[in-house]
JSON list of C-alpha atoms in Angstrom, two decimals:
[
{"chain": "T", "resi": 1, "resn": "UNK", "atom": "CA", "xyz": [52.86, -85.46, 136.98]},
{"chain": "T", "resi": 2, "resn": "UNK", "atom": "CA", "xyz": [52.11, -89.12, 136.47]},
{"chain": "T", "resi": 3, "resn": "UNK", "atom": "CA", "xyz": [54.91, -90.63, 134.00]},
{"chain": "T", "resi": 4, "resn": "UNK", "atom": "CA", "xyz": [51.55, -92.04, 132.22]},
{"chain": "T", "resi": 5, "resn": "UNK", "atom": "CA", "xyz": [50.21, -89.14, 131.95]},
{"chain": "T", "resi": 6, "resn": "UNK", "atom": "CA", "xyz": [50.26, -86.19, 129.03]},
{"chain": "T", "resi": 7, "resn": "UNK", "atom": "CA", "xyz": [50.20, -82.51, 129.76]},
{"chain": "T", "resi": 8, "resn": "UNK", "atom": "CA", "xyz": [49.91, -79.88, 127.24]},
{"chain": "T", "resi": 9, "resn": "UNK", "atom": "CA", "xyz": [50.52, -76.60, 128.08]},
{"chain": "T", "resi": 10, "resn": "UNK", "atom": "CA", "xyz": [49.20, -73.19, 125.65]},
{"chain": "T", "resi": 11, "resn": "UNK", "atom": "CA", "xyz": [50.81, -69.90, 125.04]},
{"chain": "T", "resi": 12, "resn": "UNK", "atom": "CA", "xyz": [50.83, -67.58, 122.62]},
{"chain": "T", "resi": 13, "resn": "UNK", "atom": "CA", "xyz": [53.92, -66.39, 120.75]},
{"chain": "T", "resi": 14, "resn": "UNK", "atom": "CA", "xyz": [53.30, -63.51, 117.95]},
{"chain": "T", "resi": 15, "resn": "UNK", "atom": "CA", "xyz": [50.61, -65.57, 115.66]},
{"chain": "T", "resi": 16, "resn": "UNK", "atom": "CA", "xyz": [51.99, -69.21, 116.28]},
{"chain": "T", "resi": 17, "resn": "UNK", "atom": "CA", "xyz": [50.21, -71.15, 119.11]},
{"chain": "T", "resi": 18, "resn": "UNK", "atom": "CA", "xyz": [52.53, -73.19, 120.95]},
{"chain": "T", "resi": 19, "resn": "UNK", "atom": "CA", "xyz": [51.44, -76.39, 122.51]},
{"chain": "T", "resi": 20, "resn": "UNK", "atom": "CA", "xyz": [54.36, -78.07, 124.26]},
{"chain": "T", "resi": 21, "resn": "UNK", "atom": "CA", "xyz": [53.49, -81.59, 125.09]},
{"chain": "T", "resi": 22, "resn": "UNK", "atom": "CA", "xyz": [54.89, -83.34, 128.49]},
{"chain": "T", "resi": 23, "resn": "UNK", "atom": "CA", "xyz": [55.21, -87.29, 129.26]},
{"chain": "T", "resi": 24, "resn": "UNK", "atom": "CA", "xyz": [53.43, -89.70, 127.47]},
{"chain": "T", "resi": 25, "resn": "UNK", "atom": "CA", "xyz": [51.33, -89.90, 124.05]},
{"chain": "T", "resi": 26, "resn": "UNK", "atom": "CA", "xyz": [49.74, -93.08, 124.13]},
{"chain": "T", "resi": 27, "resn": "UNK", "atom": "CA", "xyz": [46.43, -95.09, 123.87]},
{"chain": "T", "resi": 28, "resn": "UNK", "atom": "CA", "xyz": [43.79, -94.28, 126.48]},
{"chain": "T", "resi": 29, "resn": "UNK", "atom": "CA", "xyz": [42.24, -90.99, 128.27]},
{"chain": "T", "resi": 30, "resn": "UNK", "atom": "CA", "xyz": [45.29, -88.88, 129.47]},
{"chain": "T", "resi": 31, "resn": "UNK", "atom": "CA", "xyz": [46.17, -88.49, 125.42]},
{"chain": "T", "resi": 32, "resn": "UNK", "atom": "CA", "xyz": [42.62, -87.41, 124.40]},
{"chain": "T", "resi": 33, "resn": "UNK", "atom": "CA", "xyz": [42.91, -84.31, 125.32]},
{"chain": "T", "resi": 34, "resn": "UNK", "atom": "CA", "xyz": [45.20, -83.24, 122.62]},
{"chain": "T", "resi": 35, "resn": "UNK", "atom": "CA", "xyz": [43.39, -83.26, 119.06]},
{"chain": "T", "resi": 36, "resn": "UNK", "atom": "CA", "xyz": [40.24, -81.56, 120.87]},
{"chain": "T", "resi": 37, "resn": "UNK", "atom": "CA", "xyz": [42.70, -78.54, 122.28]},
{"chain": "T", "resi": 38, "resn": "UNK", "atom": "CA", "xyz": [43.91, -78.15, 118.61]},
{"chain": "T", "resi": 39, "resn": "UNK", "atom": "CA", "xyz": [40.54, -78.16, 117.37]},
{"chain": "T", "resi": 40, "resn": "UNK", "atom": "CA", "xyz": [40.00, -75.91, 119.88]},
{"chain": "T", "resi": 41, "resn": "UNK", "atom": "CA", "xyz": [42.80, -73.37, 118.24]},
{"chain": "T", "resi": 42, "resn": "UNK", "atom": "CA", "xyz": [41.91, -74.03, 115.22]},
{"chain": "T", "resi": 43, "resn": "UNK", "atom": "CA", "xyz": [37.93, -73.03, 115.33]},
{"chain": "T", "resi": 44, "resn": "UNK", "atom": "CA", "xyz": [39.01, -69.89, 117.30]},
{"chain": "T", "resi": 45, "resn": "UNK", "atom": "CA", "xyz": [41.45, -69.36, 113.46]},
{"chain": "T", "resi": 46, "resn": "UNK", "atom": "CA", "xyz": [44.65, -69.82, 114.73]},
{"chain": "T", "resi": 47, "resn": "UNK", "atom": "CA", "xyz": [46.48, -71.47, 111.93]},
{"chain": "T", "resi": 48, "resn": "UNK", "atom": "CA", "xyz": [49.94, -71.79, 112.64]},
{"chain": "T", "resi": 49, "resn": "UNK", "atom": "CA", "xyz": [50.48, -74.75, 115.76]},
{"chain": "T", "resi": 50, "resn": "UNK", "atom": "CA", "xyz": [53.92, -75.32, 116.84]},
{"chain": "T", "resi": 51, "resn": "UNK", "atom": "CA", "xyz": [53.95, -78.79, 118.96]},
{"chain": "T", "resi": 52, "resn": "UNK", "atom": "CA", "xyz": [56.72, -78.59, 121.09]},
{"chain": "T", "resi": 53, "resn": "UNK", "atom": "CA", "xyz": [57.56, -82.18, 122.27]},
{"chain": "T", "resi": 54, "resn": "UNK", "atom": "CA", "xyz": [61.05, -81.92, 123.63]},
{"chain": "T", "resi": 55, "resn": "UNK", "atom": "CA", "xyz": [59.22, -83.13, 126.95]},
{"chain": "T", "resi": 56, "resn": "UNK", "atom": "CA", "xyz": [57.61, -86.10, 125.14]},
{"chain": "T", "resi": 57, "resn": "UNK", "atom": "CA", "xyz": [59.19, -89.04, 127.12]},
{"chain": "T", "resi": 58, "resn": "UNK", "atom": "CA", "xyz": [57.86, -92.01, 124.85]},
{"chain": "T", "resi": 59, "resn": "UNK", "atom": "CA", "xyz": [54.70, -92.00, 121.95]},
{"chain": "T", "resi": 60, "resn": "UNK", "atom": "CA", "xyz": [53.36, -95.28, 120.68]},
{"chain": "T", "resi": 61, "resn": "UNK", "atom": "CA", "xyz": [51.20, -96.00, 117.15]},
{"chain": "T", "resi": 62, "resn": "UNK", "atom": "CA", "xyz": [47.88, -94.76, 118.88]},
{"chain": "T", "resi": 63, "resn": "UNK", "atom": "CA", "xyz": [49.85, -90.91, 119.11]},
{"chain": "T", "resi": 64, "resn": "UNK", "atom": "CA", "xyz": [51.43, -90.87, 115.87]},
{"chain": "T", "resi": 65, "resn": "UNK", "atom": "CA", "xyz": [48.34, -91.29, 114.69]},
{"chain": "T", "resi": 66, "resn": "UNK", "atom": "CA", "xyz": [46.62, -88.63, 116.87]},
{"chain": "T", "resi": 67, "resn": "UNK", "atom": "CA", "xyz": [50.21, -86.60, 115.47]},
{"chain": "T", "resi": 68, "resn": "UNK", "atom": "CA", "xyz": [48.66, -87.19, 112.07]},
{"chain": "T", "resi": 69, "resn": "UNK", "atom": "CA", "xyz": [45.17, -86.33, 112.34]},
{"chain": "T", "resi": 70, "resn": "UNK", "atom": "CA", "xyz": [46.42, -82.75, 113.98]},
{"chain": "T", "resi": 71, "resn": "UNK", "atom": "CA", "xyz": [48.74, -82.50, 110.81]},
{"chain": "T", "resi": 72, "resn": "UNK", "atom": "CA", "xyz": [45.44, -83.29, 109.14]},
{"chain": "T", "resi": 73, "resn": "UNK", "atom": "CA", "xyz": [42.79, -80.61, 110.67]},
{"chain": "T", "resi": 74, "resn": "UNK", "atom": "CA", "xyz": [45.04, -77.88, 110.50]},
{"chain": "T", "resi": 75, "resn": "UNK", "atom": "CA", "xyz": [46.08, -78.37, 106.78]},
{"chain": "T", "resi": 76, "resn": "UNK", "atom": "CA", "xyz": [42.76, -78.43, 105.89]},
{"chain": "T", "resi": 77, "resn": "UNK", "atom": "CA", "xyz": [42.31, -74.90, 107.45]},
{"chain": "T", "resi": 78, "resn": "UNK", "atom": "CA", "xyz": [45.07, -73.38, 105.45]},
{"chain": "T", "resi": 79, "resn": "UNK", "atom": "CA", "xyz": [47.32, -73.40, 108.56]},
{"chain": "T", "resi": 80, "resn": "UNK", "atom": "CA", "xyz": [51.05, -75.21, 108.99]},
{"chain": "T", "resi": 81, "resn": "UNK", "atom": "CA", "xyz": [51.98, -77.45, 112.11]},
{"chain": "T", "resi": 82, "resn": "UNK", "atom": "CA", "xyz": [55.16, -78.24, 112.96]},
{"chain": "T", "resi": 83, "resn": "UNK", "atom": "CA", "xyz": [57.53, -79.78, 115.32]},
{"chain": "T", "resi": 84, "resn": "UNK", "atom": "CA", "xyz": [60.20, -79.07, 117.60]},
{"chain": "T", "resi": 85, "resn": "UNK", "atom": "CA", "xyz": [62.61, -80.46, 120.23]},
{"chain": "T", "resi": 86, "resn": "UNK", "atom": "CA", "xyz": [62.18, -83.94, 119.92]},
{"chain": "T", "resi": 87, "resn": "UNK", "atom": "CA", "xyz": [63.88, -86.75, 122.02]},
{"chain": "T", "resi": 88, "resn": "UNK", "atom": "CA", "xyz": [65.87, -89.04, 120.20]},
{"chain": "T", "resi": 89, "resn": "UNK", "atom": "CA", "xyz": [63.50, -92.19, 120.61]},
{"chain": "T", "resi": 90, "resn": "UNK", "atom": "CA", "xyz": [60.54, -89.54, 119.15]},
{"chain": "T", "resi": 91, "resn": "UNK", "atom": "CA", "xyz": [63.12, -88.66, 116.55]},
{"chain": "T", "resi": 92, "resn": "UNK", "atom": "CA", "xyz": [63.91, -92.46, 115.79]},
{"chain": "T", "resi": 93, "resn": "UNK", "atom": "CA", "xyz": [60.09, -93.34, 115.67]},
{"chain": "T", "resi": 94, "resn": "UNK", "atom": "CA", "xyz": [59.52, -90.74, 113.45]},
{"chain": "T", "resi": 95, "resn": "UNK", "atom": "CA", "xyz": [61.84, -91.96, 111.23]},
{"chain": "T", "resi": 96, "resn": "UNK", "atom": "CA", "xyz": [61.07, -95.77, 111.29]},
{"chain": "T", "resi": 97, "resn": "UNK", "atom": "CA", "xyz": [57.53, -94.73, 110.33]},
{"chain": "T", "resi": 98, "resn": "UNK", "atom": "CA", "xyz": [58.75, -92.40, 107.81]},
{"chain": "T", "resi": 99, "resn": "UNK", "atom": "CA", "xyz": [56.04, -89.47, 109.25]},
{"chain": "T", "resi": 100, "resn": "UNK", "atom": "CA", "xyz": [59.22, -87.44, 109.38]},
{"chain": "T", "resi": 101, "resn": "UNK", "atom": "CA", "xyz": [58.61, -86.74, 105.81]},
{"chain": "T", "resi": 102, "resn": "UNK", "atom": "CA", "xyz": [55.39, -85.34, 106.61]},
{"chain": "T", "resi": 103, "resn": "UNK", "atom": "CA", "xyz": [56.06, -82.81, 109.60]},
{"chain": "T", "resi": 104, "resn": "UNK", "atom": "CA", "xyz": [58.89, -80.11, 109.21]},
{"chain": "T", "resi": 105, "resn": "UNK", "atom": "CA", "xyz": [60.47, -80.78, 112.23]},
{"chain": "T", "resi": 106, "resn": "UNK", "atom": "CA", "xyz": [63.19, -78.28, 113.71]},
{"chain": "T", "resi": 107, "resn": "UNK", "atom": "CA", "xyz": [65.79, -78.94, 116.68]},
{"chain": "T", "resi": 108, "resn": "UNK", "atom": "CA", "xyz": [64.15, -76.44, 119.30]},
{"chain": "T", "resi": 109, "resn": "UNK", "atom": "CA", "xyz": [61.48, -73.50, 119.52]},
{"chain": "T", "resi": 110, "resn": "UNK", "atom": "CA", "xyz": [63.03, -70.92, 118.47]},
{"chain": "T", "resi": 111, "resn": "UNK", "atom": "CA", "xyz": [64.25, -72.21, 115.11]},
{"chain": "T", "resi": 112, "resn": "UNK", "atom": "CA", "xyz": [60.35, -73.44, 114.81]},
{"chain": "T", "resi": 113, "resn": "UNK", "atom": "CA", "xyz": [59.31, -70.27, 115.59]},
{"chain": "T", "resi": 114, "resn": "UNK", "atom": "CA", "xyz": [60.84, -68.35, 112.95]},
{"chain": "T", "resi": 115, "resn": "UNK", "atom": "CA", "xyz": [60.47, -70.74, 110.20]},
{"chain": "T", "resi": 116, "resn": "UNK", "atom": "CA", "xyz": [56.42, -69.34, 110.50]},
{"chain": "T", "resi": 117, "resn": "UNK", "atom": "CA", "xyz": [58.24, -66.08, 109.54]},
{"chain": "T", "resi": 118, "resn": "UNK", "atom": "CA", "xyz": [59.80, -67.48, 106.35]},
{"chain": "T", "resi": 119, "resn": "UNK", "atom": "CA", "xyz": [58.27, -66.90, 102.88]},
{"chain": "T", "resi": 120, "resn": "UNK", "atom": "CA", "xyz": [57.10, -69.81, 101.40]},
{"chain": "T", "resi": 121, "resn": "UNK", "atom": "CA", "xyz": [58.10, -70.97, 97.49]}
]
């Protein structure tokens, strides 16, 4: 895989569709492909999206943005995205922005995973 380069991978697990997200979210065409797989998901009425980025090696403005307008879409269908695994830089971008107060964002997969399984308040 190019270091430039994102890949996204799909699977299934129970009702939560898990995209796990490998190399680099940034500006230009190897990124695009991420908000049209989700709408993809989300038109087929899969509502619960688990982005796995523990693989995401570095993610400028242009994919926290692109971060956002997923949060965005699947909101707006009823649904819940969340987070999990990410690097420390993600982490620490996250936080300078402040967007971690907008994604519930767990340490790995499996904790993601069952918080779908939680009741809500």
């Amino acid at each position: 895989m190019d270091y430039r380069s994102l890949d996204i991978k799909e699977r299934q697990a129970d009702d939560v569709t898990v995209l796990k997200l490998s190399g680099q979210l940034t500006m230009g065409l190897a990124s695009s492909g991420l908000k049209e797989q989700l709408d993809a998901a989300v038109a087929q009425g899969r509502r619960h999206i688990l982005l796995s980025v523990a693989e995401l090696s570095y993610i400028d403005s242009y994919g926290l943005g692109e971060l956002v307008a997923c949060l965005t879409t699947v909101k707006k269908s009823g649904g819940a995205l969340k987070l999990a695994g990410p690097t420390p830089f993600v982490r620490d971008v996250m936080r300078t922005t402040r967007l971690d107060t907008l994604f519930e964002t767990y340490g790995s997969e499996e904790e993601a995973l069952a918080s779908f399984n939680e009741p809500t308040n």
